[in-house]
Short mmCIF file of C-alpha atoms in Angstrom, two decimals:
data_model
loop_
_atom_site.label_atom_id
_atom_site.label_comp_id
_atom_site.label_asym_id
_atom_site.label_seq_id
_atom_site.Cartn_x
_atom_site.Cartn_y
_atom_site.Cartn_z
CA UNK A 1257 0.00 0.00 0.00
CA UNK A 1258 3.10 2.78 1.13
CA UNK A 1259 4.78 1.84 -2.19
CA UNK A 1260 1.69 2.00 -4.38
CA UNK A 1261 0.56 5.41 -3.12
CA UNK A 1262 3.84 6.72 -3.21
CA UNK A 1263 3.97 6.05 -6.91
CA UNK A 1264 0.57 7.28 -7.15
CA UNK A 1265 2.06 10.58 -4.95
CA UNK A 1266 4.34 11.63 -8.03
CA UNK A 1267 2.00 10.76 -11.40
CA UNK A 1268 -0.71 13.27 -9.62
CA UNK A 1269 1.74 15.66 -9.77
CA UNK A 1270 3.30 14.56 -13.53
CA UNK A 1271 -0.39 14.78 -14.66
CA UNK A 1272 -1.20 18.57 -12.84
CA UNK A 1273 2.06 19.63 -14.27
CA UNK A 1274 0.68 19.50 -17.67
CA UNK A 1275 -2.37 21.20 -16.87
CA UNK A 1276 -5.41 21.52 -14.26
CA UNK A 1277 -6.22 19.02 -12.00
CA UNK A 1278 -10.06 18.39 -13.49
CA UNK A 1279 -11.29 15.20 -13.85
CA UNK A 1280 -8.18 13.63 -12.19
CA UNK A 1281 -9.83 12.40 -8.95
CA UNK A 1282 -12.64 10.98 -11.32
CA UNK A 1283 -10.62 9.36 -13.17
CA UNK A 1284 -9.05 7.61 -10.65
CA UNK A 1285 -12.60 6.60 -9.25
CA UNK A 1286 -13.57 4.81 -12.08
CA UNK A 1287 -10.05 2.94 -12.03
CA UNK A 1288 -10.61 2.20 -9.02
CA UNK A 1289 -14.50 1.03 -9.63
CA UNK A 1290 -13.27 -1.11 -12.83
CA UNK A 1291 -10.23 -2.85 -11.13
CA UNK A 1292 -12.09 -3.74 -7.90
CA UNK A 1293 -15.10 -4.84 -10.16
CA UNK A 1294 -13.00 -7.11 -12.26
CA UNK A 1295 -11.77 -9.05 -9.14
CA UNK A 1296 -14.79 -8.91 -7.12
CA UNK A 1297 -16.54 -10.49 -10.23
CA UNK A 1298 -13.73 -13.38 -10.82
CA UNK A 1299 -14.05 -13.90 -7.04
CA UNK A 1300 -17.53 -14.58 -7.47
CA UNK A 1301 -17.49 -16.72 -10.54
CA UNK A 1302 -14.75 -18.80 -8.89
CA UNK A 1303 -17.42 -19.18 -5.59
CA UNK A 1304 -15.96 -17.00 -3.03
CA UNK A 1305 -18.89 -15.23 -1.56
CA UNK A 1306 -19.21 -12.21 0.83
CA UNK A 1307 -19.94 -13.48 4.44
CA UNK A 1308 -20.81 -11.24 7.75
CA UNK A 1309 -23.08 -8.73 8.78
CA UNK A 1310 -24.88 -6.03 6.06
CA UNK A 1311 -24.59 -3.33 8.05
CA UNK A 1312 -20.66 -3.61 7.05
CA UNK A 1313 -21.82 -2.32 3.71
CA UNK A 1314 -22.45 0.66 5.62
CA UNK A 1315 -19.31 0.97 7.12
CA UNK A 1316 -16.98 0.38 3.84
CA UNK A 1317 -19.50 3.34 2.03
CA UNK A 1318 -18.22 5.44 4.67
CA UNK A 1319 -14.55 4.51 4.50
CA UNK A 1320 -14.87 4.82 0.35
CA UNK A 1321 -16.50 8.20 0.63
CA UNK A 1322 -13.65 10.05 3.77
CA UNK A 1323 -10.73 8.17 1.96
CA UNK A 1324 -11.05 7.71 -2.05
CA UNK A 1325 -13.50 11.33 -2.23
CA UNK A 1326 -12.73 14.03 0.28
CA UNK A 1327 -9.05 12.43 1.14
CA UNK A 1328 -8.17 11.91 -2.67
CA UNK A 1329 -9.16 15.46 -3.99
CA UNK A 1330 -7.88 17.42 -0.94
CA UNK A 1331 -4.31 15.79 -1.68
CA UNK A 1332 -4.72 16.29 -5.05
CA UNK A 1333 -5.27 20.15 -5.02
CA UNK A 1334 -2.48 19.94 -2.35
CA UNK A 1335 0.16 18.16 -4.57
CA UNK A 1336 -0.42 20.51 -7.17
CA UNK A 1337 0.02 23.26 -4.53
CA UNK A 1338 3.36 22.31 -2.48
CA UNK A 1339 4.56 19.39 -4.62
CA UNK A 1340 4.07 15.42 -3.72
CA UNK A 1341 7.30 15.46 -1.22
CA UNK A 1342 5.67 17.99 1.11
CA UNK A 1343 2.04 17.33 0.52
CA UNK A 1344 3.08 13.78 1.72
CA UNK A 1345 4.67 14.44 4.73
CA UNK A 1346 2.05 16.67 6.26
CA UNK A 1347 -0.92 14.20 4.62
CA UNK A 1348 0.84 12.08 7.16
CA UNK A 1349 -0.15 13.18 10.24
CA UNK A 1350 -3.47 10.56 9.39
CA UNK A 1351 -1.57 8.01 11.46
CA UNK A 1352 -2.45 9.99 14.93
CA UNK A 1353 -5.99 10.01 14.24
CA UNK A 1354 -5.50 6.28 13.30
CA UNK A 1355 -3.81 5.44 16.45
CA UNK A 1356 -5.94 6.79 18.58
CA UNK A 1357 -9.15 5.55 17.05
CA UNK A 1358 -7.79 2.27 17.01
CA UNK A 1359 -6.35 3.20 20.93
CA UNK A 1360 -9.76 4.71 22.40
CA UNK A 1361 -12.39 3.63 19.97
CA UNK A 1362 -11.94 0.17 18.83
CA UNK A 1363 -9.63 -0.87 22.26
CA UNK A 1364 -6.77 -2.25 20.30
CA UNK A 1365 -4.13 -3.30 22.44
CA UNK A 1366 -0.11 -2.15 21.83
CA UNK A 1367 2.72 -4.72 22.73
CA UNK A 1368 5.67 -3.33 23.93
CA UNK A 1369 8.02 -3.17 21.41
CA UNK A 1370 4.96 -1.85 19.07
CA UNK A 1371 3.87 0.62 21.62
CA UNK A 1372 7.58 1.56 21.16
CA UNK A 1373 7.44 1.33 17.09
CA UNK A 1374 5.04 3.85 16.75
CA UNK A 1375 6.80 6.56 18.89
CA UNK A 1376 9.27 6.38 17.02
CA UNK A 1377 7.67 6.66 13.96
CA UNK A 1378 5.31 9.35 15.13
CA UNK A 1379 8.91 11.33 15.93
CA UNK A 1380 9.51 10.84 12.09
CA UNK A 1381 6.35 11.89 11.01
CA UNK A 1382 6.58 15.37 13.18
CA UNK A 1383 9.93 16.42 12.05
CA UNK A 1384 7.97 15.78 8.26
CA UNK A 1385 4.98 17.79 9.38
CA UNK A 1386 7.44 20.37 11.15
CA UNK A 1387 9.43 20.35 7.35
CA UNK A 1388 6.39 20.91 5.46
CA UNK A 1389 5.68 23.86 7.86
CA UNK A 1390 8.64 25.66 6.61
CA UNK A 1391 8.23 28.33 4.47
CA UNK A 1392 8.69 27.11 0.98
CA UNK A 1393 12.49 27.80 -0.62
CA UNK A 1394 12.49 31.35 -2.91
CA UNK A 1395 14.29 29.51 -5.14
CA UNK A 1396 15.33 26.51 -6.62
CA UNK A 1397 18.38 24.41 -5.47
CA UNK A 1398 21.33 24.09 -7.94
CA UNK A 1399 24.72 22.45 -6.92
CA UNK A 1400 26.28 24.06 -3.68
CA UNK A 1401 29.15 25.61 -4.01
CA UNK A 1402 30.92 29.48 -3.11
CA UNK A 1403 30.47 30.01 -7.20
CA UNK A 1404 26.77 29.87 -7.29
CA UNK A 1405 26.55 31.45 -3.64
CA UNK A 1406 28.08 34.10 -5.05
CA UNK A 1407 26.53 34.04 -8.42
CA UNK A 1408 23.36 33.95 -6.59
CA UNK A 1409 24.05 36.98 -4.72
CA UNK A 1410 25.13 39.17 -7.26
CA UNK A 1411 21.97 38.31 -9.34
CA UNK A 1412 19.91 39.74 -6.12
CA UNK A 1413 21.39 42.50 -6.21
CA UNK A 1414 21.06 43.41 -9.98
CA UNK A 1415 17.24 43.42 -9.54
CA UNK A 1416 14.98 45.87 -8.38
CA UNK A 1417 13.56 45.44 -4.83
CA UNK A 1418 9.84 44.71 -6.70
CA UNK A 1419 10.94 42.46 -8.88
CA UNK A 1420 13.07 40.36 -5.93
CA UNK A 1421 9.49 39.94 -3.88
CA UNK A 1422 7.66 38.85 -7.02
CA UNK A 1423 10.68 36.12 -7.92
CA UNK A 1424 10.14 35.01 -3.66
CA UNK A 1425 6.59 34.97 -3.65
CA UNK A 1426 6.41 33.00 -6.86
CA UNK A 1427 9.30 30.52 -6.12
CA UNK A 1428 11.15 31.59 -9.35
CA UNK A 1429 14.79 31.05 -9.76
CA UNK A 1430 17.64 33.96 -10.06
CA UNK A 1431 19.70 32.55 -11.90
CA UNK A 1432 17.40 31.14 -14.41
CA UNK A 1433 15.03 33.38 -14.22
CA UNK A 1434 12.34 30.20 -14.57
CA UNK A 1435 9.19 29.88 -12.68
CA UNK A 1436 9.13 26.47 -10.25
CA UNK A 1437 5.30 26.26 -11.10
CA UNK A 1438 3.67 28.67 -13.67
CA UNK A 1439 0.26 28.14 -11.94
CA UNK A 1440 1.72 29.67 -8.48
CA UNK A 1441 -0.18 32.60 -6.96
CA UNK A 1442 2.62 33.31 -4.06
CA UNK A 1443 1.97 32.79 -0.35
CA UNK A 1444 -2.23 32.06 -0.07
CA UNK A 1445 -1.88 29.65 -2.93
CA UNK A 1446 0.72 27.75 -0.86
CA UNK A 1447 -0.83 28.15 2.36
CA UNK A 1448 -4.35 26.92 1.09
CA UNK A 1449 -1.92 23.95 -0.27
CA UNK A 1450 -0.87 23.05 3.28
CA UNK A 1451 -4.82 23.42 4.70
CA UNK A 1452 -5.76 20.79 1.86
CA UNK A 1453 -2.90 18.73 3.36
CA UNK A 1454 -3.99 18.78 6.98
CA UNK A 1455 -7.99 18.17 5.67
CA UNK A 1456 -6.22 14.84 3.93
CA UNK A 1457 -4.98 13.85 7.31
CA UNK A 1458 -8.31 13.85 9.01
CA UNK A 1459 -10.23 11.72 6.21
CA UNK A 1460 -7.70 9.37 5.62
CA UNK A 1461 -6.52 8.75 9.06
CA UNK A 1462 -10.36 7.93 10.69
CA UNK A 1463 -11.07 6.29 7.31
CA UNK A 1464 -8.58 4.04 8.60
CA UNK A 1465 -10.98 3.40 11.68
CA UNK A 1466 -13.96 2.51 9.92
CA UNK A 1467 -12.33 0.62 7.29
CA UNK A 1468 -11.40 -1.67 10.31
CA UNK A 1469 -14.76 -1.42 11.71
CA UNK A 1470 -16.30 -2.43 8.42
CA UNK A 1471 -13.72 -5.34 8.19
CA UNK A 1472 -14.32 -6.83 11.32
CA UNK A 1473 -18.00 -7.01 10.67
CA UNK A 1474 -17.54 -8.63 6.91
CA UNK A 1475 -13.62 -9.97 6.72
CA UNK A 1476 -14.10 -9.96 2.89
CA UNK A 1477 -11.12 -7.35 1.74
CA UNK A 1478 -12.03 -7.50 -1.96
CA UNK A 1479 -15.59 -6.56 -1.67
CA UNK A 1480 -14.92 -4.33 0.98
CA UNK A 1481 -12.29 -2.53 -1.60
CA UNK A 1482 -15.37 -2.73 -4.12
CA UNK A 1483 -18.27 -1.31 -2.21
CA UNK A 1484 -15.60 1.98 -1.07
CA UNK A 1485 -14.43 3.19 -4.57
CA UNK A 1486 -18.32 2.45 -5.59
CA UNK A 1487 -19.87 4.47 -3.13
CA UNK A 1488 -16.95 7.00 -3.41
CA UNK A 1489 -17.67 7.43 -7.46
CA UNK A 1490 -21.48 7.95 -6.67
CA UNK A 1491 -21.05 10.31 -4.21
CA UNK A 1492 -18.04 12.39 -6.27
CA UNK A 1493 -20.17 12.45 -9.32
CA UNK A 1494 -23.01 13.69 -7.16
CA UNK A 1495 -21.23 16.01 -5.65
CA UNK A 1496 -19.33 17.07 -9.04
CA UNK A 1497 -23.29 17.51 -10.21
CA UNK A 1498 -24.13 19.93 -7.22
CA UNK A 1499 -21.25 22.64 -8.56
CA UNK A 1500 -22.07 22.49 -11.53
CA UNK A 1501 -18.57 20.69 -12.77
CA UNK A 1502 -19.57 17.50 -14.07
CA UNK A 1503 -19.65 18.67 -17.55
CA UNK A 1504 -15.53 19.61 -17.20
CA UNK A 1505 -14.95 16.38 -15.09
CA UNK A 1506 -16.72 14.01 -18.09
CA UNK A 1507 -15.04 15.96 -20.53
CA UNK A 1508 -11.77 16.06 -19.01
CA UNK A 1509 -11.96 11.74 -18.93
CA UNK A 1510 -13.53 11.74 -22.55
CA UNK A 1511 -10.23 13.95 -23.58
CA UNK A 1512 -7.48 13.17 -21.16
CA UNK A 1513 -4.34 12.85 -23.40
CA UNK A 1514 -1.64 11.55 -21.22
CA UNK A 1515 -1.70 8.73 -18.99
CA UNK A 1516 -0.81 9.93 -15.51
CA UNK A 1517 -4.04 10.26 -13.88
CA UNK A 1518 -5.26 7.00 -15.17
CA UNK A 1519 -1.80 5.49 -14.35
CA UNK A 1520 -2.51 7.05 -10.60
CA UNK A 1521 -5.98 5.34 -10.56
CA UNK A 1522 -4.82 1.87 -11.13
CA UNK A 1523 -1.86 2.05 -9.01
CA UNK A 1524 -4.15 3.56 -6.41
CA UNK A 1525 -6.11 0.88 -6.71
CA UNK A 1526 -4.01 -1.58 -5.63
CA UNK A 1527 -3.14 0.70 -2.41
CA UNK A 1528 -6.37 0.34 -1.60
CA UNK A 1529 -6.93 -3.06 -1.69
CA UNK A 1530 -3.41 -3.61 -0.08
CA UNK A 1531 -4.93 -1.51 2.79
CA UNK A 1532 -7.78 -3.55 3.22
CA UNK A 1533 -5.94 -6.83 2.90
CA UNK A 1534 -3.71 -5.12 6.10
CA UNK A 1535 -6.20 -4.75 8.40
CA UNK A 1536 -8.14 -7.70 8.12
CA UNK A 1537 -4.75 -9.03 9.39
CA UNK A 1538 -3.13 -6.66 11.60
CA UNK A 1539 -4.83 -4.09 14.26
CA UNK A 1540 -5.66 -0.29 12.47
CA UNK A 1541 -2.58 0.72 14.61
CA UNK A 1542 0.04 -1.15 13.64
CA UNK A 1543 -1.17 -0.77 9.97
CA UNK A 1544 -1.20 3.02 9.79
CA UNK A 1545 2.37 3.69 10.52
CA UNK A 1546 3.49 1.08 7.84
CA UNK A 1547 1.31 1.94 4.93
CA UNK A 1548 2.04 5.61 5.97
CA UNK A 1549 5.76 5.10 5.07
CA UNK A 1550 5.35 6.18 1.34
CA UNK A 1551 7.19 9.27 3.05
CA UNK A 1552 10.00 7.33 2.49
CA UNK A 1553 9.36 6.78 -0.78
CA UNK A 1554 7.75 9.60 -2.28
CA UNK A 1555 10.81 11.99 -2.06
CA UNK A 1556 13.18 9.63 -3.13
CA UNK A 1557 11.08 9.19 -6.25
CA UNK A 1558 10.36 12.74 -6.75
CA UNK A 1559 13.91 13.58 -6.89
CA UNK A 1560 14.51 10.83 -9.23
CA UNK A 1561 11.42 11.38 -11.56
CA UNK A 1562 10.39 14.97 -10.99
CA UNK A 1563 14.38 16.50 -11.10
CA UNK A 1564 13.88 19.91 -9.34
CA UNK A 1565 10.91 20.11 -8.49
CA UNK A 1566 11.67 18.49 -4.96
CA UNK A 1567 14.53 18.11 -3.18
CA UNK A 1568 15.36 15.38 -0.05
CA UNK A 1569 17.11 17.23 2.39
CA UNK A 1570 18.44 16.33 6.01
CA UNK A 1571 14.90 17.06 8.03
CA UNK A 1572 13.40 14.45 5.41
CA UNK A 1573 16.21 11.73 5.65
CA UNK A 1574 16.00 12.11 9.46
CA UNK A 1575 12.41 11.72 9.65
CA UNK A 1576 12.56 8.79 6.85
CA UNK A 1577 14.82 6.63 9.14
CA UNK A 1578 12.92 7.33 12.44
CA UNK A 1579 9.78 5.95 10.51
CA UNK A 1580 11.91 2.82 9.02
CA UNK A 1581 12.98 2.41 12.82
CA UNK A 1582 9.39 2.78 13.95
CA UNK A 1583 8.60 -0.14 11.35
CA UNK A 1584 10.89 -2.36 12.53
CA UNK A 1585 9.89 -2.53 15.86
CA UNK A 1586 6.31 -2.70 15.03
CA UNK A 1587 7.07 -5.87 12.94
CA UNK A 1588 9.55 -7.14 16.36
#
């Protein structure tokens, strides 16, 4: 689940790169819909049937609707904000609510050694929420070095005092002269990025909760995964109806000319159903802090894929190995 939504982290922000982000978290519904469908239906033709109580039905809706619908598209309008490396880390503050619903809510019970896991790892994810706090950098990192410092410096100072705020509030570079992100509107554009972030937390982390009610009431993962992203579509398109936007949303899947957002759909997809497969197995708790690692991930790949766009620094690489430590004693 980390690794697939990690992935799924950095085509978002390929595909919002290249334009708007309409249509993208519809796309990625019907993926999501289709793939689940497909094994729900072989499932079914092979005999597996869905055993437990109905009103789990109720439960996964619920989980579909927080996680794949309010979760999806706030961290979508956040990645295109504040990139996939920052979104990410503060998106990851879901594991407290997790935690404690799985703590105070469902009385889930902490061994030592995983009572001592998930400090840890809570640690990592601070100093990630802390880093995505920061203000974001004026301008774009090049190689260190006294030449550039310099170069840097003397490139201030040749511009006007106006035209040194607009560069800062817009995250250009000096020395190139290039906008990081043509679509940024300075500081409230990146603030309302970090609000979308924290919103993410909340929906994913207590969708987490009722996922794991839901499973304990009907221990069938697949159709669990199935009834989420289907009552997460209908409600989406609903509420895509209610503004007025379903027009641009149908269009946008009728017309959508490269594959990221579809790519991020399917891979999604399989998050999801990793995530249900994990707690039918392992307590909410336990299963938050792993499948939350695709911190670790999700920078790594963005400076690989993505180039300048994000950078790992030492915050990051801290906080990554705190949450790797975390894991390991959760798995002790």
């Amino acid at each position: 689940s980390a690794c697939s939504y990690a992935v799924m982290n950095i085509c978002v922000r390929k595909a919002t790169d290249r334009g708007g982000s309409e249509g993208g978290v519809l796309i990625a519904l019907v993926a999501n819909v289709v793939m689940h469908g497909a094994v729900v239906v072989s499932r079914t033709a092979a005999g597996a049937q869905p055993i437990g109580r109905p009103s789990a039905i109720v439960w996964f809706a619920t989980a579909g609707v927080m996680t794949a619908v309010f979760g999806r598209a706030a961290l979508y309008s956040a990645i295109r904000r504040i990139g996939p490396s920052r979104s990410t880390a503060i998106k990851n503050a879901a594991p407290l609510f997790s935690v404690c619903g799985g703590l105070f809510l469902l009385g889930e019970h902490l061994s030592r050694w995983a009572a001592l896991g998930i400090a840890i790892a809570l640690a990592g994810y601070f100093i990630f929420i802390v880093e995505g706090l920061l203000p974001a950098p004026a301008f774009v990192r090049t190689p260190a070095g006294a030449v550039v410092a310099l170069a840097r410096r003397v490139s201030m100072r040749a511009l006007s005092e106006k035209q040194s705020a607009e560069l800062r509030s817009s995250g250009a570079s000096v020395l190139t002269m290039e906008p990081v992100r043509s679509d940024s509107h300075g500081r409230a554009w990146v603030a309302l990025g970090y609000i979308f972030c924290f919103g993410a937390a909340i929906f994913y982390g207590s969708g987490a909760v009722v996922r794991k009610v839901g499973i304990t009431d009907m221990p069938d993962p697949y159709f669990a995964a199935l009834i989420s992203a289907l009552s997460g579509l209908i409600v989406y398109v609903l509420y895509l109806r209610l503004r007025g936007n379903l027009s641009v949303s149908l269009s946008a899947l009728r017309t959508q000319r490269h594959p990221y957002f579809w790519i991020a759909g399917a891979i999604s997809t399989v998050g999801q159903l990793s995530a249900y497969l994990a707690v039918a197995h392992a307590p909410v708790s336990y299963v938050s802090i792993v499948a939350s690692s695709d911190t670790i991930l999700t920078p790594l790949l963005a400076t690989f894929w993505l180039a300048r766009k994000d950078a790992v620094n030492a915050p990051l690489v801290v906080a990554a190995a705190l949450v790797f430590i975390g894991t390991v004693f959760i798995f002790a």
